[in-house]
PDB file of C-alpha atoms in Angstrom:
ATOM      1  CA  UNK A   1     -60.919   1.623  38.730  1.00 88.00           C
ATOM      2  CA  UNK A   2     -59.517   3.752  35.624  1.00 92.00           C
ATOM      3  CA  UNK A   3     -56.514   6.543  35.763  1.00 91.00           C
ATOM      4  CA  UNK A   4     -55.840   9.324  33.853  1.00 96.00           C
ATOM      5  CA  UNK A   5     -53.446  11.760  33.001  1.00 97.00           C
ATOM      6  CA  UNK A   6     -54.433  15.692  32.690  1.00 96.00           C
ATOM      7  CA  UNK A   7     -52.296  18.731  31.990  1.00 97.00           C
ATOM      8  CA  UNK A   8     -53.831  21.373  34.388  1.00 96.00           C
ATOM      9  CA  UNK A   9     -53.978  22.766  38.107  1.00 97.00           C
ATOM     10  CA  UNK A  10     -54.862  20.135  40.469  1.00 97.00           C
ATOM     11  CA  UNK A  11     -57.117  22.702  42.509  1.00 97.00           C
ATOM     12  CA  UNK A  12     -59.275  22.790  39.734  1.00 97.00           C
ATOM     13  CA  UNK A  13     -60.149  19.207  40.117  1.00 97.00           C
ATOM     14  CA  UNK A  14     -63.819  18.348  40.844  1.00 96.00           C
ATOM     15  CA  UNK A  15     -62.742  15.020  42.671  1.00 98.00           C
ATOM     16  CA  UNK A  16     -63.807  13.731  45.979  1.00 98.00           C
ATOM     17  CA  UNK A  17     -60.255  14.487  47.167  1.00 98.00           C
ATOM     18  CA  UNK A  18     -57.450  16.344  45.567  1.00 98.00           C
ATOM     19  CA  UNK A  19     -53.683  14.993  46.741  1.00 98.00           C
ATOM     20  CA  UNK A  20     -51.080  17.210  48.769  1.00 96.00           C
ATOM     21  CA  UNK A  21     -47.547  16.552  48.120  1.00 92.00           C
ATOM     22  CA  UNK A  22     -46.934  17.345  51.712  1.00 90.00           C
ATOM     23  CA  UNK A  23     -44.068  17.370  54.204  1.00 90.00           C
ATOM     24  CA  UNK A  24     -44.571  15.641  57.677  1.00 92.00           C
ATOM     25  CA  UNK A  25     -45.298  18.564  59.579  1.00 92.00           C
ATOM     26  CA  UNK A  26     -48.351  19.343  56.919  1.00 93.00           C
ATOM     27  CA  UNK A  27     -47.131  23.140  56.927  1.00 91.00           C
ATOM     28  CA  UNK A  28     -48.064  24.090  53.475  1.00 91.00           C
ATOM     29  CA  UNK A  29     -45.501  26.685  52.097  1.00 83.00           C
ATOM     30  CA  UNK A  30     -44.849  26.374  48.069  1.00 81.00           C
ATOM     31  CA  UNK A  31     -45.453  24.507  44.998  1.00 84.00           C
ATOM     32  CA  UNK A  32     -48.721  22.048  45.299  1.00 90.00           C
ATOM     33  CA  UNK A  33     -49.175  22.990  49.094  1.00 91.00           C
ATOM     34  CA  UNK A  34     -48.955  26.401  48.022  1.00 93.00           C
ATOM     35  CA  UNK A  35     -51.106  26.557  45.600  1.00 94.00           C
ATOM     36  CA  UNK A  36     -53.975  24.516  47.507  1.00 97.00           C
ATOM     37  CA  UNK A  37     -53.851  26.809  50.375  1.00 96.00           C
ATOM     38  CA  UNK A  38     -53.885  30.017  48.153  1.00 96.00           C
ATOM     39  CA  UNK A  39     -56.701  28.813  45.997  1.00 97.00           C
ATOM     40  CA  UNK A  40     -58.586  26.910  49.231  1.00 97.00           C
ATOM     41  CA  UNK A  41     -58.069  28.984  51.925  1.00 97.00           C
ATOM     42  CA  UNK A  42     -55.977  28.939  55.499  1.00 96.00           C
ATOM     43  CA  UNK A  43     -58.647  26.500  56.913  1.00 97.00           C
ATOM     44  CA  UNK A  44     -56.639  23.463  55.011  1.00 97.00           C
ATOM     45  CA  UNK A  45     -53.447  24.211  56.682  1.00 96.00           C
ATOM     46  CA  UNK A  46     -54.728  25.052  59.806  1.00 97.00           C
ATOM     47  CA  UNK A  47     -57.297  21.775  59.892  1.00 97.00           C
ATOM     48  CA  UNK A  48     -53.905  19.884  58.904  1.00 96.00           C
ATOM     49  CA  UNK A  49     -51.352  21.178  61.386  1.00 95.00           C
ATOM     50  CA  UNK A  50     -53.665  20.528  64.279  1.00 96.00           C
ATOM     51  CA  UNK A  51     -53.619  16.694  62.865  1.00 94.00           C
ATOM     52  CA  UNK A  52     -49.405  17.106  62.174  1.00 91.00           C
ATOM     53  CA  UNK A  53     -47.019  15.690  62.172  1.00 95.00           C
ATOM     54  CA  UNK A  54     -47.420  12.886  60.855  1.00 96.00           C
ATOM     55  CA  UNK A  55     -44.684  10.194  60.001  1.00 95.00           C
ATOM     56  CA  UNK A  56     -43.462  10.581  56.443  1.00 93.00           C
ATOM     57  CA  UNK A  57     -45.234   8.296  54.258  1.00 95.00           C
ATOM     58  CA  UNK A  58     -48.262   8.623  55.904  1.00 97.00           C
ATOM     59  CA  UNK A  59     -51.318  10.304  54.990  1.00 98.00           C
ATOM     60  CA  UNK A  60     -54.175  12.233  56.688  1.00 98.00           C
ATOM     61  CA  UNK A  61     -57.044  13.982  55.008  1.00 98.00           C
ATOM     62  CA  UNK A  62     -58.466  17.734  56.131  1.00 98.00           C
ATOM     63  CA  UNK A  63     -61.691  19.569  54.516  1.00 97.00           C
ATOM     64  CA  UNK A  64     -60.863  20.979  51.207  1.00 98.00           C
ATOM     65  CA  UNK A  65     -61.906  24.697  52.250  1.00 97.00           C
ATOM     66  CA  UNK A  66     -63.042  26.586  49.031  1.00 98.00           C
ATOM     67  CA  UNK A  67     -61.722  24.016  46.372  1.00 98.00           C
ATOM     68  CA  UNK A  68     -64.200  22.127  44.428  1.00 97.00           C
ATOM     69  CA  UNK A  69     -62.868  18.647  45.924  1.00 98.00           C
ATOM     70  CA  UNK A  70     -64.277  17.569  49.107  1.00 98.00           C
ATOM     71  CA  UNK A  71     -61.231  16.812  50.773  1.00 98.00           C
ATOM     72  CA  UNK A  72     -57.410  17.386  50.223  1.00 98.00           C
ATOM     73  CA  UNK A  73     -55.410  14.077  51.378  1.00 98.00           C
ATOM     74  CA  UNK A  74     -51.795  15.533  52.610  1.00 98.00           C
ATOM     75  CA  UNK A  75     -49.538  12.798  51.580  1.00 96.00           C
ATOM     76  CA  UNK A  76     -45.945  13.308  54.123  1.00 94.00           C
ATOM     77  CA  UNK A  77     -43.564  12.212  50.770  1.00 86.00           C
ATOM     78  CA  UNK A  78     -40.483  14.172  52.784  1.00 77.00           C
ATOM     79  CA  UNK A  79     -39.760  15.158  56.091  1.00 69.00           C
ATOM     80  CA  UNK A  80     -38.148  18.536  57.578  1.00 65.00           C
ATOM     81  CA  UNK A  81     -35.230  17.774  55.395  1.00 64.00           C
ATOM     82  CA  UNK A  82     -37.406  18.482  52.680  1.00 60.00           C
ATOM     83  CA  UNK A  83     -36.031  15.497  50.420  1.00 67.00           C
ATOM     84  CA  UNK A  84     -37.675  12.299  49.298  1.00 80.00           C
ATOM     85  CA  UNK A  85     -37.361   8.990  48.215  1.00 83.00           C
ATOM     86  CA  UNK A  86     -38.255   6.400  45.708  1.00 89.00           C
ATOM     87  CA  UNK A  87     -39.633   4.351  48.805  1.00 93.00           C
ATOM     88  CA  UNK A  88     -41.293   7.929  50.364  1.00 94.00           C
ATOM     89  CA  UNK A  89     -43.122   8.007  47.150  1.00 96.00           C
ATOM     90  CA  UNK A  90     -44.492   4.568  47.021  1.00 97.00           C
ATOM     91  CA  UNK A  91     -45.812   4.416  50.654  1.00 97.00           C
ATOM     92  CA  UNK A  92     -47.241   7.857  50.588  1.00 97.00           C
ATOM     93  CA  UNK A  93     -49.034   6.999  47.182  1.00 98.00           C
ATOM     94  CA  UNK A  94     -50.329   4.220  48.892  1.00 98.00           C
ATOM     95  CA  UNK A  95     -51.218   5.521  52.051  1.00 98.00           C
ATOM     96  CA  UNK A  96     -53.507   8.081  49.853  1.00 98.00           C
ATOM     97  CA  UNK A  97     -55.110   5.771  48.047  1.00 98.00           C
ATOM     98  CA  UNK A  98     -55.639   3.601  51.543  1.00 98.00           C
ATOM     99  CA  UNK A  99     -56.862   7.198  53.181  1.00 98.00           C
ATOM    100  CA  UNK A 100     -59.754   7.606  50.118  1.00 98.00           C
ATOM    101  CA  UNK A 101     -60.701   4.189  50.769  1.00 98.00           C
ATOM    102  CA  UNK A 102     -61.265   4.329  54.545  1.00 98.00           C
ATOM    103  CA  UNK A 103     -63.236   7.559  53.251  1.00 98.00           C
ATOM    104  CA  UNK A 104     -65.259   5.613  51.082  1.00 98.00           C
ATOM    105  CA  UNK A 105     -64.565   8.086  48.180  1.00 98.00           C
ATOM    106  CA  UNK A 106     -64.972   6.864  44.294  1.00 98.00           C
ATOM    107  CA  UNK A 107     -62.177   9.639  42.999  1.00 98.00           C
ATOM    108  CA  UNK A 108     -59.041  11.398  43.492  1.00 98.00           C
ATOM    109  CA  UNK A 109     -56.450  13.743  41.544  1.00 98.00           C
ATOM    110  CA  UNK A 110     -52.270  13.539  42.554  1.00 98.00           C
ATOM    111  CA  UNK A 111     -49.780  15.487  41.658  1.00 97.00           C
ATOM    112  CA  UNK A 112     -46.184  14.329  41.235  1.00 96.00           C
ATOM    113  CA  UNK A 113     -45.285  13.658  44.680  1.00 94.00           C
ATOM    114  CA  UNK A 114     -41.821  14.307  45.682  1.00 89.00           C
ATOM    115  CA  UNK A 115     -40.717  15.960  42.274  1.00 90.00           C
ATOM    116  CA  UNK A 116     -40.593  19.814  43.452  1.00 81.00           C
ATOM    117  CA  UNK A 117     -38.705  20.759  46.460  1.00 74.00           C
ATOM    118  CA  UNK A 118     -38.483  17.343  47.306  1.00 77.00           C
ATOM    119  CA  UNK A 119     -35.904  16.796  44.119  1.00 79.00           C
ATOM    120  CA  UNK A 120     -36.905  13.218  42.837  1.00 89.00           C
ATOM    121  CA  UNK A 121     -36.860  12.878  38.735  1.00 94.00           C
ATOM    122  CA  UNK A 122     -40.115  13.107  36.784  1.00 96.00           C
ATOM    123  CA  UNK A 123     -39.898  10.068  35.405  1.00 97.00           C
ATOM    124  CA  UNK A 124     -38.822   7.979  38.482  1.00 97.00           C
ATOM    125  CA  UNK A 125     -41.566   9.585  39.894  1.00 97.00           C
ATOM    126  CA  UNK A 126     -44.291   8.495  37.075  1.00 98.00           C
ATOM    127  CA  UNK A 127     -42.757   5.125  37.389  1.00 98.00           C
ATOM    128  CA  UNK A 128     -43.485   4.692  41.294  1.00 97.00           C
ATOM    129  CA  UNK A 129     -46.604   6.086  40.956  1.00 97.00           C
ATOM    130  CA  UNK A 130     -48.261   4.455  38.286  1.00 97.00           C
ATOM    131  CA  UNK A 131     -46.967   1.039  39.670  1.00 97.00           C
ATOM    132  CA  UNK A 132     -48.608   1.518  43.119  1.00 98.00           C
ATOM    133  CA  UNK A 133     -52.100   3.090  41.723  1.00 96.00           C
ATOM    134  CA  UNK A 134     -51.994  -0.662  38.884  1.00 95.00           C
ATOM    135  CA  UNK A 135     -51.321  -2.701  41.724  1.00 96.00           C
ATOM    136  CA  UNK A 136     -53.995  -1.379  44.240  1.00 97.00           C
ATOM    137  CA  UNK A 137     -57.440  -3.242  44.650  1.00 96.00           C
ATOM    138  CA  UNK A 138     -59.850  -0.511  45.786  1.00 97.00           C
ATOM    139  CA  UNK A 139     -62.793  -1.227  47.309  1.00 97.00           C
ATOM    140  CA  UNK A 140     -64.629   1.784  46.859  1.00 98.00           C
ATOM    141  CA  UNK A 141     -62.250   3.893  44.283  1.00 98.00           C
ATOM    142  CA  UNK A 142     -63.221   3.957  40.660  1.00 98.00           C
ATOM    143  CA  UNK A 143     -61.409   6.529  39.536  1.00 97.00           C
ATOM    144  CA  UNK A 144     -57.526   7.657  39.788  1.00 98.00           C
ATOM    145  CA  UNK A 145     -56.281  11.089  37.875  1.00 98.00           C
ATOM    146  CA  UNK A 146     -52.741  12.654  37.506  1.00 98.00           C
ATOM    147  CA  UNK A 147     -52.904  15.895  37.265  1.00 98.00           C
ATOM    148  CA  UNK A 148     -49.497  17.686  36.039  1.00 97.00           C
ATOM    149  CA  UNK A 149     -48.420  21.277  35.701  1.00 93.00           C
ATOM    150  CA  UNK A 150     -46.297  21.559  32.713  1.00 95.00           C
ATOM    151  CA  UNK A 151     -46.079  19.794  29.264  1.00 97.00           C
ATOM    152  CA  UNK A 152     -42.959  18.260  30.077  1.00 95.00           C
ATOM    153  CA  UNK A 153     -44.523  16.365  33.676  1.00 96.00           C
ATOM    154  CA  UNK A 154     -47.317  15.316  31.557  1.00 98.00           C
ATOM    155  CA  UNK A 155     -45.598  13.906  28.619  1.00 97.00           C
ATOM    156  CA  UNK A 156     -43.512  11.965  30.962  1.00 97.00           C
ATOM    157  CA  UNK A 157     -46.583  10.319  32.665  1.00 97.00           C
ATOM    158  CA  UNK A 158     -48.124   9.592  29.829  1.00 97.00           C
ATOM    159  CA  UNK A 159     -44.813   7.722  28.376  1.00 97.00           C
ATOM    160  CA  UNK A 160     -44.452   5.828  31.226  1.00 97.00           C
ATOM    161  CA  UNK A 161     -48.267   4.827  31.756  1.00 95.00           C
ATOM    162  CA  UNK A 162     -47.861   3.548  27.940  1.00 90.00           C
ATOM    163  CA  UNK A 163     -45.191   0.925  28.669  1.00 63.00           C
TER     164      UNK A 163
END
């Protein structure tokens, strides 16, 4: 499995799935979730809310509405307090990978989970997520892509990946 780091908009990715940095009730308000809902359509949130709430750290898949991806994997990196922590990012990243495997997907795109309203430091997020990806042994997944929205986040992920 290879991983890539891109600068861009996660909603434009043509991977089998994109990951939504979600709260455990799966409401899609701002940040990555808001962008996914705006571009993909309200049917994504409608389906997500029907399967929620889920435990913080878990992940579930829904349709991707009008997006290029086939699925949105909602990774609950925070609860209703909208705060995250290292272990929640670790667990929700791993849960997303396992959900992709369950669906027999070949590619997945991740945002920087927990760095928006969750308040996690970008470098710490990159360290955790890259460590989880490197330690994961997939059966089906062949490509994991990190999609960062701004130049600074992209630079941090690139630096951590090269360490």
